[in-house]
mmCIF file of C-alpha atoms in Angstrom:
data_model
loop_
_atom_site.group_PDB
_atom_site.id
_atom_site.type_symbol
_atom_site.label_atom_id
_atom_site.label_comp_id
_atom_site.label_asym_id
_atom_site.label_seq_id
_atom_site.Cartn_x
_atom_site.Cartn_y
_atom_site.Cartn_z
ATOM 1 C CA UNK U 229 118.725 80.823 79.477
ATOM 2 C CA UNK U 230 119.496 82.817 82.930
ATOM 3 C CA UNK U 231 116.435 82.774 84.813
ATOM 4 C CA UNK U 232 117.189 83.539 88.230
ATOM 5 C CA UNK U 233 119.859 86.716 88.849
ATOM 6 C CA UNK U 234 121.070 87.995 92.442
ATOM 7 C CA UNK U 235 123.866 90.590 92.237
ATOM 8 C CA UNK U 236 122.703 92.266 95.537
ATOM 9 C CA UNK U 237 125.254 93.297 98.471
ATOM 10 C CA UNK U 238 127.514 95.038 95.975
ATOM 11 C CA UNK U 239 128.694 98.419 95.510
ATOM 12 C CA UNK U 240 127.045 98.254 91.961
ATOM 13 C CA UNK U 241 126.225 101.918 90.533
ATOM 14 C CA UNK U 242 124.867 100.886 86.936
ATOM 15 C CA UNK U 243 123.818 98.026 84.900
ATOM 16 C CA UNK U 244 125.409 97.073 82.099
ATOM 17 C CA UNK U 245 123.387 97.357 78.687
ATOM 18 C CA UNK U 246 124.247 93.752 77.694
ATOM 19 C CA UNK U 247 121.907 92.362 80.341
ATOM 20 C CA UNK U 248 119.277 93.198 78.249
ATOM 21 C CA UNK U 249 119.973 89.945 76.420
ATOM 22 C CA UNK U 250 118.281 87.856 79.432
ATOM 23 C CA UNK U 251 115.098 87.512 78.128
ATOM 24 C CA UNK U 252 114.427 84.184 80.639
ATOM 25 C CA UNK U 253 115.130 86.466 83.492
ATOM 26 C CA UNK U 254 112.231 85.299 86.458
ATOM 27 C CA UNK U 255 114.124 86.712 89.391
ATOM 28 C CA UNK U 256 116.474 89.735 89.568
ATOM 29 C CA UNK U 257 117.697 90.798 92.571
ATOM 30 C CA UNK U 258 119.551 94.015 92.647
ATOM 31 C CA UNK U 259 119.123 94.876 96.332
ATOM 32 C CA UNK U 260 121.451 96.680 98.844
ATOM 33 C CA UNK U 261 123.809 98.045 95.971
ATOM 34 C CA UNK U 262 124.284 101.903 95.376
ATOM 35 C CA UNK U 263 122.053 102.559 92.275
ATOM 36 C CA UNK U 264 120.468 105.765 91.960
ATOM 37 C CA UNK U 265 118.778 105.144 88.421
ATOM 38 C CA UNK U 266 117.924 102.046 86.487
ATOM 39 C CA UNK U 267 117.669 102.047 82.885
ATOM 40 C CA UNK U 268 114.415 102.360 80.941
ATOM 41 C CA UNK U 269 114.958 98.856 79.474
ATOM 42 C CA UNK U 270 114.658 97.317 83.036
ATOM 43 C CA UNK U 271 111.118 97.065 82.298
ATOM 44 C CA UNK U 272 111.607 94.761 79.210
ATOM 45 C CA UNK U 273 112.084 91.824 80.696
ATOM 46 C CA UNK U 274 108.562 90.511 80.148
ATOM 47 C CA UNK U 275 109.520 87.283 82.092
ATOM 48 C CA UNK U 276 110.490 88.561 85.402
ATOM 49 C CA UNK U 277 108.492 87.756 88.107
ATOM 50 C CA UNK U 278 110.019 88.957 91.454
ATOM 51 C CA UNK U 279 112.320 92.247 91.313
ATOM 52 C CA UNK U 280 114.300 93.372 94.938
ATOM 53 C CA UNK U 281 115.160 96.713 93.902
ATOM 54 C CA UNK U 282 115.737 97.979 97.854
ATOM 55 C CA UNK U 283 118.402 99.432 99.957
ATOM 56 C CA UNK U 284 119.385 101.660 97.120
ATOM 57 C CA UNK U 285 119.429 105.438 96.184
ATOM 58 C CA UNK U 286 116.705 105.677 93.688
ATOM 59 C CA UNK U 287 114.558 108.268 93.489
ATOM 60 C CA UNK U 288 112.303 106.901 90.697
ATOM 61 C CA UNK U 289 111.169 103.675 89.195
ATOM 62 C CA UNK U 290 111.297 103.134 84.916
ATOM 63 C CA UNK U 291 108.300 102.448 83.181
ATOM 64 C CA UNK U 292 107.471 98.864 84.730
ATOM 65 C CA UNK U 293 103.876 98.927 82.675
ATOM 66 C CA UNK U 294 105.516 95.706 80.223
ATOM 67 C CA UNK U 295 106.511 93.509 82.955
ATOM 68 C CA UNK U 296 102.982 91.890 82.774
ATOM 69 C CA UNK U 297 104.143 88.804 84.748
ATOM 70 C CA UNK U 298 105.690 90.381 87.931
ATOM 71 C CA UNK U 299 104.403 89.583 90.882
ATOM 72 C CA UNK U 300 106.621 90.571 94.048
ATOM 73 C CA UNK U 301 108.194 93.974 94.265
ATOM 74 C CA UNK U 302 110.326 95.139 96.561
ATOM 75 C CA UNK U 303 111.249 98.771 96.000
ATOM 76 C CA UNK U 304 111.892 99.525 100.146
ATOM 77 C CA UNK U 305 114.788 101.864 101.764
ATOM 78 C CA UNK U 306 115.471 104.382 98.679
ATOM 79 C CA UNK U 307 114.717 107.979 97.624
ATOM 80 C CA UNK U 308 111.185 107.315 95.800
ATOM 81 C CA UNK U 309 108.829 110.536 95.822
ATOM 82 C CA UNK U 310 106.175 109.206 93.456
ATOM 83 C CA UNK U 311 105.790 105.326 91.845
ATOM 84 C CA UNK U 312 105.082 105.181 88.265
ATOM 85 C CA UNK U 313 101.739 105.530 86.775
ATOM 86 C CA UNK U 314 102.495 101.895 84.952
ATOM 87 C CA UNK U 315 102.484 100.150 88.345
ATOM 88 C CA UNK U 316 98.748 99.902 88.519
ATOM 89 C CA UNK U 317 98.416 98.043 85.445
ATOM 90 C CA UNK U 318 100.326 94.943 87.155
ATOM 91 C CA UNK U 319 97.279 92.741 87.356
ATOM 92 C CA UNK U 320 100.093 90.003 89.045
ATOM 93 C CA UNK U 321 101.354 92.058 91.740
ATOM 94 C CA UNK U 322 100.445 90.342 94.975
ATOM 95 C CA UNK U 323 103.451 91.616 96.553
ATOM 96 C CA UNK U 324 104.306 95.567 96.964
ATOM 97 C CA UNK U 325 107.027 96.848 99.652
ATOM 98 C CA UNK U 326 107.650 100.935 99.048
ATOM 99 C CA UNK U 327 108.303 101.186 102.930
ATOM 100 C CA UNK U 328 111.174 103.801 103.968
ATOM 101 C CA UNK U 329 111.290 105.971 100.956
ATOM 102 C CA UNK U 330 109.944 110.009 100.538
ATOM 103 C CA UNK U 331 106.496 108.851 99.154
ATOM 104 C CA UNK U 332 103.780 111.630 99.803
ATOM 105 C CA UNK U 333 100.918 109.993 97.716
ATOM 106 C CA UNK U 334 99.823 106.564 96.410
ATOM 107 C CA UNK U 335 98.641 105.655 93.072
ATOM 108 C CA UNK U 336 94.733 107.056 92.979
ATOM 109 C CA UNK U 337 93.763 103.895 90.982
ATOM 110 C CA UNK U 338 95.687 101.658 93.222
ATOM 111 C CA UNK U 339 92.906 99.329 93.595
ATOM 112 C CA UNK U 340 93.218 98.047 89.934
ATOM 113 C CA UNK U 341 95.801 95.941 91.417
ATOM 114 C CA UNK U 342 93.301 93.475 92.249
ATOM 115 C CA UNK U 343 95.362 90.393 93.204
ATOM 116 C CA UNK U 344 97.281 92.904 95.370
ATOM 117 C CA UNK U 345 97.677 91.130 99.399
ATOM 118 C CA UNK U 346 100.705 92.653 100.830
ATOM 119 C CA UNK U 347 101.257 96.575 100.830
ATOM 120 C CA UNK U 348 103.998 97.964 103.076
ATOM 121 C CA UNK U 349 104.129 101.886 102.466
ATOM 122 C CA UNK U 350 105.389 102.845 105.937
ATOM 123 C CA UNK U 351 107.912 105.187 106.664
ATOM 124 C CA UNK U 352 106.608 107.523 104.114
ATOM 125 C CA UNK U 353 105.495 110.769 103.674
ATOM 126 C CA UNK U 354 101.827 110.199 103.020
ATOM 127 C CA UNK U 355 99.263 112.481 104.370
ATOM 128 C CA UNK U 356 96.235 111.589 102.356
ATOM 129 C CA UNK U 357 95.025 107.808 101.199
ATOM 130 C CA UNK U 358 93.611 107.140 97.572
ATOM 131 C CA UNK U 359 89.879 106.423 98.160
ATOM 132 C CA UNK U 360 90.496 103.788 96.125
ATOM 133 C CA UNK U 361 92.792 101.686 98.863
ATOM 134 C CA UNK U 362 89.557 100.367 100.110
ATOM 135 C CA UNK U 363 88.807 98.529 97.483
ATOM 136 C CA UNK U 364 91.708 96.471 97.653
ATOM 137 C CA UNK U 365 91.355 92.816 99.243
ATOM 138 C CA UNK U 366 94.590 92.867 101.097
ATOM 139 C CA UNK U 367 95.830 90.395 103.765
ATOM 140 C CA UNK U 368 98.795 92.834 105.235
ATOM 141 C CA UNK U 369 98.558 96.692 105.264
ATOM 142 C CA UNK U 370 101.302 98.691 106.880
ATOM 143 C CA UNK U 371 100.974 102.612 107.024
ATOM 144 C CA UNK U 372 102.928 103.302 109.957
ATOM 145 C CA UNK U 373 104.699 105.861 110.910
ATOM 146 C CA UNK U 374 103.173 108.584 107.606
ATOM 147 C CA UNK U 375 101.866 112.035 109.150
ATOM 148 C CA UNK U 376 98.342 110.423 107.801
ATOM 149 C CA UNK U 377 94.955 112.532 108.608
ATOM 150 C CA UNK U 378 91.736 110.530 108.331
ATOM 151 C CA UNK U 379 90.431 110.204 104.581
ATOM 152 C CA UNK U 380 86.864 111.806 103.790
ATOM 153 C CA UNK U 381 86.017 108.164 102.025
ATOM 154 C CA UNK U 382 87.221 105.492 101.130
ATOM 155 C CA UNK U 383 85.658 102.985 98.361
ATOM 156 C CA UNK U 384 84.502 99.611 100.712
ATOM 157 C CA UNK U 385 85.669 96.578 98.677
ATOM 158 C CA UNK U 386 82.538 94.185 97.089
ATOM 159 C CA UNK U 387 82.324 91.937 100.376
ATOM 160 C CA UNK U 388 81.935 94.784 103.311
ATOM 161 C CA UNK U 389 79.170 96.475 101.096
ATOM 162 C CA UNK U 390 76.626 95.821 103.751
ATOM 163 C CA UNK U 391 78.990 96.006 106.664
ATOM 164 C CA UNK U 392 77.026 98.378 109.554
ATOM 165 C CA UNK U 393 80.365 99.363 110.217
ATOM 166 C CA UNK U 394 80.123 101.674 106.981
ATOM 167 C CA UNK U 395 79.525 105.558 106.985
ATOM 168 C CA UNK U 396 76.652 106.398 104.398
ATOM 169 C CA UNK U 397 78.950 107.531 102.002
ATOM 170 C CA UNK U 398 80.128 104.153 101.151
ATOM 171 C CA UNK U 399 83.506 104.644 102.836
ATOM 172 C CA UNK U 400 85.393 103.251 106.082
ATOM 173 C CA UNK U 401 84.164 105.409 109.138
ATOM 174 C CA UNK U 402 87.105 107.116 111.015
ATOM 175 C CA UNK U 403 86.909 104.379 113.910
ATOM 176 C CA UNK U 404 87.495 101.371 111.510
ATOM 177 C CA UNK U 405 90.375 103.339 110.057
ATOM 178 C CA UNK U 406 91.608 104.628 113.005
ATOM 179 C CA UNK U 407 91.270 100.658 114.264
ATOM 180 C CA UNK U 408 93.107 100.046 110.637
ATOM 181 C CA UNK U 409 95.956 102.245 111.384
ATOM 182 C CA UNK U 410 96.508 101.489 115.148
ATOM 183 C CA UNK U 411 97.039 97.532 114.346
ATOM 184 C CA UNK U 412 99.344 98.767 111.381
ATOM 185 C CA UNK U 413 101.603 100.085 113.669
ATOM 186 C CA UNK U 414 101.503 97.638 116.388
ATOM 187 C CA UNK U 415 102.019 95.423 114.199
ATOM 188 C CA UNK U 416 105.359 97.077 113.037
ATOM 189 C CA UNK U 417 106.488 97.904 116.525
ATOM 190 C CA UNK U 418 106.493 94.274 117.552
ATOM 191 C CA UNK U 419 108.681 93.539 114.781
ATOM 192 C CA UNK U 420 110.783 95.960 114.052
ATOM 193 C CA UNK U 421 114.467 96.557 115.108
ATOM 194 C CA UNK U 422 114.586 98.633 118.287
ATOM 195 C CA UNK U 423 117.743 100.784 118.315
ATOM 196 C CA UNK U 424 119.153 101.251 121.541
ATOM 197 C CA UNK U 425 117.737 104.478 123.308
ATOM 198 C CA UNK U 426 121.339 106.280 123.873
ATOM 199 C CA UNK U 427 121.660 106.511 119.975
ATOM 200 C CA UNK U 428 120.164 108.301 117.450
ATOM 201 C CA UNK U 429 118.589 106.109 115.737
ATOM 202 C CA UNK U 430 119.555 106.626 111.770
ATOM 203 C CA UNK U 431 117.579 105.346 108.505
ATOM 204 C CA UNK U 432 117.260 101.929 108.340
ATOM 205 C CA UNK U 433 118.910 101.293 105.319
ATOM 206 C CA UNK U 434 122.105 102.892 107.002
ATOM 207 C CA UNK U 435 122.223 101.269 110.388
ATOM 208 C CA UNK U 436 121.082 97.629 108.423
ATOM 209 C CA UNK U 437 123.698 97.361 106.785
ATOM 210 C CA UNK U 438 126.250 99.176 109.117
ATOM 211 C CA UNK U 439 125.478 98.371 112.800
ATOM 212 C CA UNK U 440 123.704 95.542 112.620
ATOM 213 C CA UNK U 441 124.486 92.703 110.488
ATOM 214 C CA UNK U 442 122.490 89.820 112.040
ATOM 215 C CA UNK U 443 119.107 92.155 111.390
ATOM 216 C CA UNK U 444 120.617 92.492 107.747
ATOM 217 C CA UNK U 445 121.376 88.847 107.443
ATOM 218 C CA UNK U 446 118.125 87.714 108.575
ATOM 219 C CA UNK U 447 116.116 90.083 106.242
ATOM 220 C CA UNK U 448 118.325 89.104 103.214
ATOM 221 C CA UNK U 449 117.462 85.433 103.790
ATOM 222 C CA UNK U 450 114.129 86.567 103.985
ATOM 223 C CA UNK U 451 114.016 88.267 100.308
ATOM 224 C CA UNK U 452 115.582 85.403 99.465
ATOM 225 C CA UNK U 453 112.881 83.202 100.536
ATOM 226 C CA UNK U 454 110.555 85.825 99.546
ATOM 227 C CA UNK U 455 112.087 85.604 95.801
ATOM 228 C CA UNK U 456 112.129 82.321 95.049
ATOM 229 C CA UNK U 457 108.338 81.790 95.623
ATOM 230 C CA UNK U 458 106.883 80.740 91.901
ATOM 231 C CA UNK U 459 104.509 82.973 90.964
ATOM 232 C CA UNK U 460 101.594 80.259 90.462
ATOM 233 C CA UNK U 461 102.240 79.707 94.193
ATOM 234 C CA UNK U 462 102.217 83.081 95.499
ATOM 235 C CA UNK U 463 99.088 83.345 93.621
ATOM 236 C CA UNK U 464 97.239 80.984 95.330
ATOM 237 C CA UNK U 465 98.479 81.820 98.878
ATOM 238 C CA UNK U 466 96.632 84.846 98.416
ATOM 239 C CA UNK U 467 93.319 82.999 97.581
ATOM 240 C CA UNK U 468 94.075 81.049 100.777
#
């Protein structure tokens, strides 16, 4: 009757096929381990509602279309090129952290993830934003740091409809993304970890967990915190 799992901060490479049998899993945290795949049965656990999946090597996510009741994901600092086409059909997922991977596009029905509040896709690749990212009613966006250009449109969610800041073609007008994309990042900057000038700085999942183990500390807590939210709670946070 495991619910709750956290076998992060290992050297782990696979999973073993018997933890299948943890059908109660809620909470599985596999973070900062050396996992390049997970096994398709990863997305059987029809229970689990929080999965830490970052500071690993993975270039891909399994099929994650059957965990109906997840609703924090942290997939940050790994190899990920593309998400899964499953990961829209999440209805849960208020929580989504793909920051620090090789990401060049996002889902272009990302908006059916309408309880969605938190998106962190910086540190990416992206060039281009699904028009459909408009229509999400999130309460944290980061894009920073993506070689972004300024989408043609961008579907306005149900309450900015009559917003005069609107271009006629129903989408965000370059200034009100531009305004979007500028808070993003100072956001980020006033945050982040600054590495000292005289280095070169290296990927965050490197120097985290190598040259600076109070930042890595601090954001484990975090997760931790982050994790153990219930889902009914982190629900209604986001209705706040």
């Amino acid at each position: 009757k495991l619910e709750i799992l956290d076998i992060s901060r290992n050297k782990l490479e696979n999973l073993p096929n018997s933890i299948v049998t943890l059908k109660n899993l809620r909470i599985l945290n596999l973070s900062c381990n050396m996992f390049k795949e997970l096994p398709f049965f990863m997305g059987l656990f029809g229970k689990l509602t929080s999965l830490a999946v970052n500071n690993n090597q993975l270039a891909k996510l399994p099929d994650v279309g059957l965990l109906t009741e997840l609703a924090i994901l942290d997939a940050s600092d790994n190899e990920l090129k593309e998400l899964p086409n499953t990961l829209t059909s999440l209805e849960k997922l208020v929580y989504l952290d793909v920051a620090h991977n090789q990401l060049e596009h996002l889902p272009d029905n990302i908006d059916d993830l309408a309880n969605l509040g938190y998106l962190d896709a910086s540190n990416n690749k992206l060039q281009e934003l699904p028009g459909s990212i408009g229509g999400l009613a999130l309460l944290f966006l980061n894009l920073s740091a993506n070689p972004l250009n300024p989408p043609n449109n961008m579907r306005e969610s149900p309450e900015s409809r009559n917003d005069s800041s609107k271009s006629d073609t129903g989408g965000l007008c370059p200034e009100a993304i531009k305004a979007i994309l500028q808070e993003s990042a100072s956001l980020t900057q006033s945050i982040s970890y600054q590495a000292p000038s005289s280095q070169e700085v290296a990927p965050r999942a490197k120097w985290t967990a190598e040259n600076d183990d109070t930042w890595a500390d601090e954001r484990h807590e975090l997760l931790g915190l982050i994790t153990m939210l219930d889902t009914a709670l982190a629900l209604s946070l986001i209705h706040i």
